[in-house]
Amino acid sequence: MMKGSFPLGEFQGRKTPFYFYDIPLLERTLDAVRSAVRDRPLWQVHYAVKANANPGILRRIAAAGLGADCVSGGEIRMALEAGFAPESIVYAGVGKSDWEIELALEAGIARFNVESTAELQVIEEIAARMGRVAPVCLRVNPDIGAHTHAHITTGLAENKFGIFHEMLPEAVRMALACPHVRFCGLHFHIGSQVLDMADFVALCNRINDLTARFERLDLPVGDLNVGGGLGINYEHPNHLPIADFAAYFAVFKRHLHLRAGQALHFELGRSLVGPCGSLICRVLYVKQGATRQFAVVDASMTELIRPALYHAYHRIENLSSDLPERLYDVVGPVCESSDVFAKGVSLDECRRGDLLAIRSAGAYGESMASCYNGRPLPGSFLYGETGD
Ligand code: LLP
């Protein structure tokens, strides 16, 4: 949404900060995903709920026919409430508690993405006690370094996620021997905010090698789940508001050698919801420091922690001003030096009361919000919602 298109009239009387969600953009994004996989009936896209669990957003994505990717019992509950079918839910996480495993078995979810043989054993025991059979994929640590921030790579040997690929055959044999576990396939995820398609090509190659190795060992591979990670363009949210799904899925069409009848699952989060969200806040004070000019706003790291945690860039626009640009450090009120949204950014001159949009905040904004410093959780405005 271009700066001039934000519905400022409808912002009046709303308490800032709040999350603004452009629902028509979300719908266009979901259409783009659906049309990119329309020719592949065995491909299923799951939405990574961790990116944004706002009930209105979840409902829209469930209604569009996507599955859900959850990482906790709480997310499974939210997904079910929003209308995701249990058989479309996959569940990953290195530390699943017993109550979460019970809840997932009770709900009848599609897959447990299991991250260790210790977890496999516990799932077997709980499923046996409940008289159920748990559908299980084993999460493989593919040892591939995605070109992204160190805090959000997950597929390196040193990361806590998944089972190291050399230990995998043993883990599969163990799963096959568990009477209350049904071995369904392998799960991968290399990291997040990945823009270099070569990283996904490397993942395909690793999976192809693994498949060949499994066939030599006479082990089944089952279905494949390649996780998520497709990045978005934080620099140009106006010109490139929809991630390049065609290029992303083309990588898997071209490089992954699927066997007949083999299903392929994806778990996309950021690329589905990131661009449609903005954090709207107000300028409280313009403050001249010793060397820098600050725009102190009423939003902080408690509503969007990405800049503080990953030094992430989010484009900022002054929606209320058309004055000549000046340089600002945009900072929040929280008592942490890292509570800074951007340093030395050029904004149309700011005055007290101006509304700023911090763009591309739809993913890992609201879902990572906290109440630090006694700050209340902000509201959200789903703009353009038809209410059906
Ligand atoms: N599947 C698995 C197993 C994951 O761990 C993740 C994200 C996803 C799918 C979805 O990834 P996406 O498509 O959204 O990249 N808070 C960080 C991102 C953490 C991502 C964690 N895992 C950020 O704000 O950048």
Coordinates of C-alpha atoms and ligand atoms in Angstrom, one line a residue:
M1 CA 0.0 0.0 0.0
M2 CA 1.5 3.3 -1.1
K3 CA 1.9 6.1 1.5
G4 CA -1.1 8.0 0.1
S5 CA -3.4 5.0 0.2
F6 CA -3.5 4.4 3.9
P7 CA -7.0 5.2 5.1
L8 CA -6.0 8.0 7.5
G9 CA -9.7 8.9 8.1
E10 CA -10.3 5.5 9.6
F11 CA -7.3 5.9 11.9
Q12 CA -9.0 8.7 13.8
G13 CA -9.9 7.8 17.3
R14 CA -7.8 4.6 17.2
K15 CA -5.4 4.2 20.0
T16 CA -1.8 4.0 18.8
P17 CA 0.2 2.0 18.4
F18 CA -1.8 -0.6 16.5
Y19 CA -1.2 -3.2 13.8
F20 CA -2.7 -2.4 10.4
Y21 CA -3.4 -5.3 8.1
D22 CA -4.2 -4.8 4.4
I23 CA -6.6 -7.7 3.9
P24 CA -6.9 -7.3 0.1
L25 CA -3.1 -7.6 -0.1
L26 CA -3.3 -10.8 2.0
E27 CA -6.0 -12.2 -0.3
R28 CA -3.9 -11.4 -3.4
T29 CA -0.9 -13.1 -1.8
L30 CA -2.9 -16.2 -1.0
D31 CA -4.2 -16.2 -4.6
A32 CA -0.6 -16.0 -5.9
V33 CA 0.4 -19.0 -3.7
R34 CA -2.6 -21.1 -4.8
S35 CA -2.0 -20.4 -8.5
A36 CA 1.7 -21.2 -8.2
V37 CA 0.9 -24.8 -7.0
R38 CA -2.4 -25.3 -8.8
D39 CA -0.8 -27.8 -11.2
R40 CA 0.5 -30.0 -8.3
P41 CA -2.3 -31.8 -6.5
L42 CA 0.0 -33.5 -4.1
W43 CA 1.6 -30.3 -2.9
Q44 CA 0.2 -28.7 0.3
V45 CA 1.1 -25.3 1.7
H46 CA 0.8 -24.9 5.5
Y47 CA 0.8 -21.5 7.1
A48 CA 3.4 -21.1 9.8
V49 CA 1.2 -19.8 12.6
K50 CA 4.1 -18.4 14.5
A51 CA 4.4 -15.6 12.0
N52 CA 1.1 -14.1 13.0
A53 CA -1.7 -15.7 15.0
N54 CA -4.1 -12.8 14.9
P55 CA -7.5 -14.7 14.8
G56 CA -8.8 -12.6 11.8
I57 CA -5.6 -13.4 9.8
L58 CA -5.8 -17.1 10.8
R59 CA -9.4 -17.3 9.7
R60 CA -8.7 -15.8 6.3
I61 CA -5.8 -18.2 5.7
A62 CA -7.8 -21.2 6.8
A63 CA -10.7 -20.1 4.5
A64 CA -8.3 -20.0 1.6
G65 CA -7.7 -23.7 2.1
L66 CA -4.1 -23.7 3.4
G67 CA -3.0 -26.1 6.2
A68 CA -1.4 -24.9 9.4
D69 CA 2.1 -25.4 10.7
C70 CA 2.2 -25.2 14.5
V71 CA 5.0 -25.2 17.1
S72 CA 3.0 -25.5 20.4
G73 CA -0.2 -26.8 21.9
G74 CA -1.4 -23.2 22.1
E75 CA -0.9 -22.7 18.3
I76 CA -2.7 -26.0 17.6
R77 CA -5.7 -24.7 19.7
M78 CA -5.6 -21.3 17.8
A79 CA -5.5 -23.1 14.5
L80 CA -8.4 -25.3 15.3
E81 CA -10.4 -22.4 16.5
A82 CA -9.7 -20.5 13.3
G83 CA -11.1 -23.3 11.2
F84 CA -8.0 -25.2 10.1
A85 CA -8.9 -28.9 9.7
P86 CA -6.9 -31.2 12.1
E87 CA -5.8 -33.3 9.2
S88 CA -4.1 -30.2 7.7
I89 CA -2.0 -29.4 10.8
V90 CA 1.6 -30.3 11.1
Y91 CA 3.4 -29.9 14.4
A92 CA 7.2 -29.2 14.9
G93 CA 9.3 -28.2 17.9
V94 CA 12.3 -29.5 19.7
G95 CA 10.6 -29.5 23.1
K96 CA 7.1 -30.8 22.9
S97 CA 5.6 -31.2 26.4
D98 CA 3.5 -34.3 27.3
W99 CA 0.3 -32.3 27.4
E100 CA 1.0 -30.9 24.0
I101 CA 1.6 -34.4 22.5
E102 CA -1.6 -35.5 24.1
L103 CA -3.6 -32.6 22.8
A104 CA -2.2 -33.1 19.2
L105 CA -3.1 -36.9 19.4
E106 CA -6.5 -36.1 20.7
A107 CA -7.1 -33.5 17.9
G108 CA -6.0 -36.0 15.2
I109 CA -3.4 -33.7 13.6
A110 CA -1.7 -34.8 10.3
R111 CA 1.9 -35.0 11.4
F112 CA 4.3 -34.7 14.3
N113 CA 7.6 -33.4 13.0
V114 CA 9.8 -35.2 15.4
E115 CA 13.2 -33.7 16.3
S116 CA 15.0 -36.4 18.3
T117 CA 14.8 -40.1 19.0
A118 CA 14.2 -39.2 22.7
E119 CA 11.0 -37.4 21.6
L120 CA 10.1 -40.3 19.3
Q121 CA 10.2 -42.6 22.3
V122 CA 7.9 -40.4 24.4
I123 CA 5.4 -40.0 21.5
E124 CA 5.3 -43.8 21.2
E125 CA 4.7 -44.2 25.0
I126 CA 1.9 -41.5 25.1
A127 CA 0.3 -42.8 21.9
A128 CA 0.3 -46.4 23.4
R129 CA -1.3 -45.1 26.6
M130 CA -4.0 -43.3 24.6
G131 CA -4.6 -46.2 22.2
R132 CA -3.6 -44.1 19.2
V133 CA -1.1 -44.2 16.4
A134 CA 0.9 -41.1 15.9
P135 CA 1.7 -40.0 12.3
V136 CA 5.4 -39.0 12.4
C137 CA 7.8 -37.3 10.1
L138 CA 11.4 -37.0 11.2
R139 CA 13.0 -33.6 11.0
V140 CA 16.3 -33.7 9.4
N141 CA 19.1 -31.2 10.1
P142 CA 20.3 -30.8 6.5
D143 CA 23.5 -28.9 7.5
I144 CA 22.8 -26.2 5.0
G145 CA 23.6 -22.6 5.8
A146 CA 20.9 -20.2 4.6
H147 CA 22.2 -16.8 3.7
T148 CA 20.3 -15.0 6.4
H149 CA 20.7 -13.6 9.9
A150 CA 22.6 -15.9 12.3
H151 CA 19.7 -16.0 14.7
I152 CA 17.3 -17.3 12.1
T153 CA 19.3 -20.0 10.4
T154 CA 18.1 -23.4 11.6
G155 CA 19.6 -26.0 9.3
L156 CA 23.2 -25.9 10.4
A157 CA 24.8 -28.9 12.1
E158 CA 25.4 -26.7 15.2
N159 CA 21.7 -25.7 15.5
K160 CA 19.4 -27.4 18.0
F161 CA 16.9 -28.4 15.3
G162 CA 16.3 -31.8 13.8
I163 CA 18.2 -35.0 13.6
F164 CA 21.7 -34.9 12.1
H165 CA 21.5 -36.5 8.7
E166 CA 24.1 -39.1 9.5
M167 CA 22.0 -40.4 12.4
L168 CA 18.9 -40.5 10.3
P169 CA 18.8 -44.1 9.1
E170 CA 18.9 -45.4 12.7
A171 CA 16.1 -43.0 13.7
V172 CA 13.9 -44.2 10.8
R173 CA 14.5 -47.8 11.7
M174 CA 13.5 -46.9 15.3
A175 CA 10.3 -45.2 14.0
L176 CA 9.4 -48.2 11.9
A177 CA 9.7 -50.4 14.9
C178 CA 7.4 -48.4 17.1
P179 CA 3.9 -50.0 17.1
H180 CA 2.1 -46.7 17.9
V181 CA 4.0 -44.6 15.4
R182 CA 3.3 -44.4 11.7
F183 CA 6.4 -43.2 9.9
C184 CA 5.2 -40.8 7.2
G185 CA 8.2 -39.0 5.9
L186 CA 11.0 -36.4 6.3
H187 CA 10.9 -32.8 7.3
F188 CA 13.4 -30.0 6.6
H189 CA 13.7 -26.3 7.2
I190 CA 16.8 -24.3 6.4
G191 CA 16.1 -20.9 7.9
S192 CA 14.0 -17.8 7.5
Q193 CA 14.1 -14.6 5.3
V194 CA 15.9 -16.6 2.6
L195 CA 16.1 -14.6 -0.7
D196 CA 18.8 -16.5 -2.5
M197 CA 17.0 -19.3 -4.4
A198 CA 20.4 -21.2 -4.5
D199 CA 19.8 -22.1 -0.9
F200 CA 16.6 -23.9 -1.8
V201 CA 18.4 -25.6 -4.7
A202 CA 21.0 -26.8 -2.2
L203 CA 18.2 -28.2 0.0
C204 CA 16.7 -30.0 -3.0
N205 CA 20.1 -31.5 -3.9
R206 CA 20.6 -32.6 -0.3
I207 CA 17.1 -34.3 -0.3
N208 CA 17.8 -36.0 -3.6
D209 CA 21.1 -37.4 -2.2
L210 CA 19.3 -38.5 0.9
T211 CA 16.6 -40.3 -1.1
A212 CA 19.2 -42.1 -3.1
R213 CA 21.0 -43.2 0.1
F214 CA 17.7 -44.4 1.6
E215 CA 16.9 -46.4 -1.5
R216 CA 20.3 -48.1 -1.2
L217 CA 19.6 -48.9 2.4
D218 CA 16.1 -50.2 1.5
L219 CA 14.5 -47.6 3.8
P220 CA 11.3 -45.7 3.0
V221 CA 11.4 -41.9 2.6
G222 CA 7.7 -41.3 2.7
D223 CA 6.4 -37.8 2.1
L224 CA 8.6 -34.7 2.1
N225 CA 8.1 -31.4 4.0
V226 CA 10.6 -28.7 3.0
G227 CA 9.6 -26.2 5.6
G228 CA 9.4 -22.5 4.9
G229 CA 11.8 -19.6 4.8
L230 CA 11.0 -17.6 1.6
G231 CA 12.0 -14.0 2.3
I232 CA 10.2 -10.7 1.5
N233 CA 11.5 -7.4 0.2
Y234 CA 11.7 -5.2 3.3
E235 CA 13.3 -2.3 1.3
H236 CA 10.6 -1.9 -1.3
P237 CA 7.2 -2.9 0.3
N238 CA 5.3 -0.6 -2.1
H239 CA 6.8 -1.9 -5.4
L240 CA 7.3 -5.6 -4.5
P241 CA 4.4 -6.4 -2.0
I242 CA 4.1 -10.0 -3.0
A243 CA 7.0 -12.5 -2.6
D244 CA 8.2 -14.3 -5.7
F245 CA 6.2 -17.5 -5.2
A246 CA 6.5 -18.5 -8.8
A247 CA 10.4 -18.5 -8.6
Y248 CA 10.3 -20.3 -5.2
F249 CA 8.0 -23.1 -6.3
A250 CA 9.8 -23.4 -9.6
V251 CA 13.0 -24.4 -7.7
F252 CA 11.2 -27.4 -6.3
K253 CA 9.5 -28.3 -9.6
R254 CA 12.9 -28.2 -11.3
H255 CA 15.3 -29.6 -8.7
L256 CA 13.5 -31.9 -6.4
H257 CA 13.1 -35.4 -7.8
L258 CA 9.8 -36.6 -6.4
R259 CA 8.8 -40.3 -6.7
A260 CA 5.3 -41.1 -8.0
G261 CA 2.7 -40.5 -5.4
Q262 CA 5.1 -38.6 -3.1
A263 CA 3.4 -35.6 -1.4
L264 CA 5.3 -32.4 -0.8
H265 CA 4.5 -30.0 2.0
F266 CA 5.6 -26.4 2.6
E267 CA 5.5 -24.3 5.7
L268 CA 5.4 -20.6 4.7
G269 CA 5.0 -17.9 7.3
R270 CA 6.7 -14.5 6.6
S271 CA 6.1 -14.5 2.9
L272 CA 2.3 -14.9 3.4
V273 CA 1.7 -12.3 6.1
G274 CA 4.8 -10.0 6.3
P275 CA 4.0 -7.4 3.6
C276 CA 0.3 -6.9 4.6
G277 CA 1.1 -5.6 8.0
S278 CA 2.3 -2.2 9.2
L279 CA 2.8 -1.0 12.8
I280 CA 1.1 2.4 13.0
C281 CA 2.4 4.7 15.7
R282 CA 2.5 8.4 16.6
V283 CA 5.3 10.8 17.0
L284 CA 5.4 11.8 20.7
Y285 CA 8.4 14.1 20.6
V286 CA 11.0 15.4 18.2
K287 CA 14.1 15.6 20.2
Q288 CA 17.5 17.1 19.3
G289 CA 20.3 15.1 20.8
A290 CA 24.0 16.1 21.0
T291 CA 24.7 14.7 17.5
R292 CA 21.4 13.2 16.3
Q293 CA 17.8 14.1 15.9
F294 CA 15.3 11.6 17.4
A295 CA 11.7 11.0 16.6
V296 CA 10.4 9.4 19.8
V297 CA 7.3 7.4 18.9
D298 CA 4.7 5.6 21.0
A299 CA 5.5 2.1 19.6
S300 CA 8.5 0.2 20.8
M301 CA 10.4 -3.1 20.7
T302 CA 7.4 -4.6 22.6
E303 CA 5.3 -4.4 19.4
L304 CA 8.0 -5.1 16.9
I305 CA 11.2 -6.6 18.3
R306 CA 12.8 -7.4 15.0
P307 CA 15.1 -4.3 14.7
A308 CA 16.3 -4.8 18.3
L309 CA 16.8 -8.5 18.1
Y310 CA 18.1 -9.0 14.6
H311 CA 19.1 -5.5 13.5
A312 CA 16.3 -6.0 10.9
Y313 CA 15.4 -3.2 8.5
H314 CA 11.8 -2.0 8.3
R315 CA 10.9 0.9 6.0
I316 CA 9.3 3.8 7.9
E317 CA 7.0 6.4 6.4
N318 CA 5.5 9.5 7.8
L319 CA 1.8 9.3 6.8
S320 CA 0.9 12.8 8.1
S321 CA 3.6 15.0 6.5
D322 CA 4.6 16.1 3.1
L323 CA 7.3 18.5 4.4
P324 CA 10.9 18.1 3.1
E325 CA 12.7 15.1 4.4
R326 CA 15.0 15.2 7.4
L327 CA 17.2 12.6 9.1
Y328 CA 15.9 10.9 12.3
D329 CA 16.7 8.1 14.7
V330 CA 13.3 6.6 15.3
V331 CA 13.1 5.3 18.9
G332 CA 10.6 3.9 21.3
P333 CA 9.9 4.7 24.9
V334 CA 11.2 1.4 26.4
C335 CA 14.1 1.6 28.8
E336 CA 16.6 -0.3 26.6
S337 CA 19.2 1.3 24.3
S338 CA 18.3 -1.2 21.7
D339 CA 14.7 0.1 21.5
V340 CA 15.5 1.7 18.2
F341 CA 13.5 1.1 15.0
A342 CA 15.9 2.8 12.6
K343 CA 19.0 5.0 12.8
G344 CA 19.6 8.0 10.5
V345 CA 16.6 7.4 8.2
S346 CA 15.1 10.0 6.0
L347 CA 11.5 10.9 6.8
D348 CA 9.2 13.7 5.7
E349 CA 9.7 16.2 8.5
C350 CA 8.1 14.9 11.8
R351 CA 6.0 16.9 14.2
R352 CA 4.3 15.8 17.4
G353 CA 1.2 13.8 16.6
D354 CA 2.3 12.6 13.1
L355 CA 1.4 9.1 12.2
L356 CA 4.2 6.8 11.1
A357 CA 3.9 3.4 9.4
I358 CA 6.6 0.9 10.2
R359 CA 6.2 -1.4 7.2
S360 CA 6.3 -5.1 6.6
A361 CA 5.4 -5.8 10.2
G362 CA 2.8 -8.5 9.4
A363 CA 5.2 -11.3 10.3
Y364 CA 6.8 -11.8 13.7
G365 CA 5.4 -8.4 14.9
E366 CA 2.2 -9.1 16.8
S367 CA 3.2 -12.7 17.4
M368 CA 6.4 -11.7 19.2
A369 CA 4.8 -8.8 21.2
S370 CA 5.4 -8.6 24.9
C371 CA 4.2 -6.5 27.9
Y372 CA 7.7 -5.5 29.0
N373 CA 7.7 -2.2 30.9
G374 CA 4.1 -2.7 31.7
R375 CA 3.0 -1.9 28.2
P376 CA -0.4 -3.2 27.1
L377 CA -0.7 -5.3 24.0
P378 CA -1.9 -3.2 21.1
G379 CA -5.0 -3.7 19.0
S380 CA -5.2 -4.5 15.3
F381 CA -7.2 -3.1 12.4
L382 CA -8.0 -5.5 9.6
Y383 CA -8.6 -3.1 6.8
G384 CA -10.8 -4.0 3.9
E385 CA -12.3 -7.0 5.6
T386 CA -15.5 -8.0 4.0
G387 CA -16.7 -9.8 7.1
D388 CA -17.7 -13.0 5.3
Ligands
LLP1 N1 8.9 -24.2 9.5 C1 9.7 -24.2 10.5 C2 10.1 -25.5 11.0 C3 10.2 -23.0 11.1 O1 11.1 -23.1 12.1 C4 9.8 -21.8 10.6 C5 10.3 -20.5 11.2 C6 8.9 -21.8 9.5 C7 8.5 -23.0 9.0 C8 8.4 -20.5 8.9 O2 9.4 -19.7 8.3 P1 9.1 -18.5 7.4 O3 8.5 -18.9 6.2 O4 8.3 -17.5 8.2 O5 10.5 -17.9 7.2 N2 11.3 -14.3 14.4 C9 12.2 -14.4 13.2 C10 11.9 -15.6 12.4 C11 11.9 -16.9 13.1 C12 11.5 -18.1 12.2 C13 11.4 -19.3 13.0 N3 11.0 -20.5 12.2 C14 12.1 -13.1 12.5 O6 11.4 -12.2 12.9 O7 12.8 -12.9 11.5

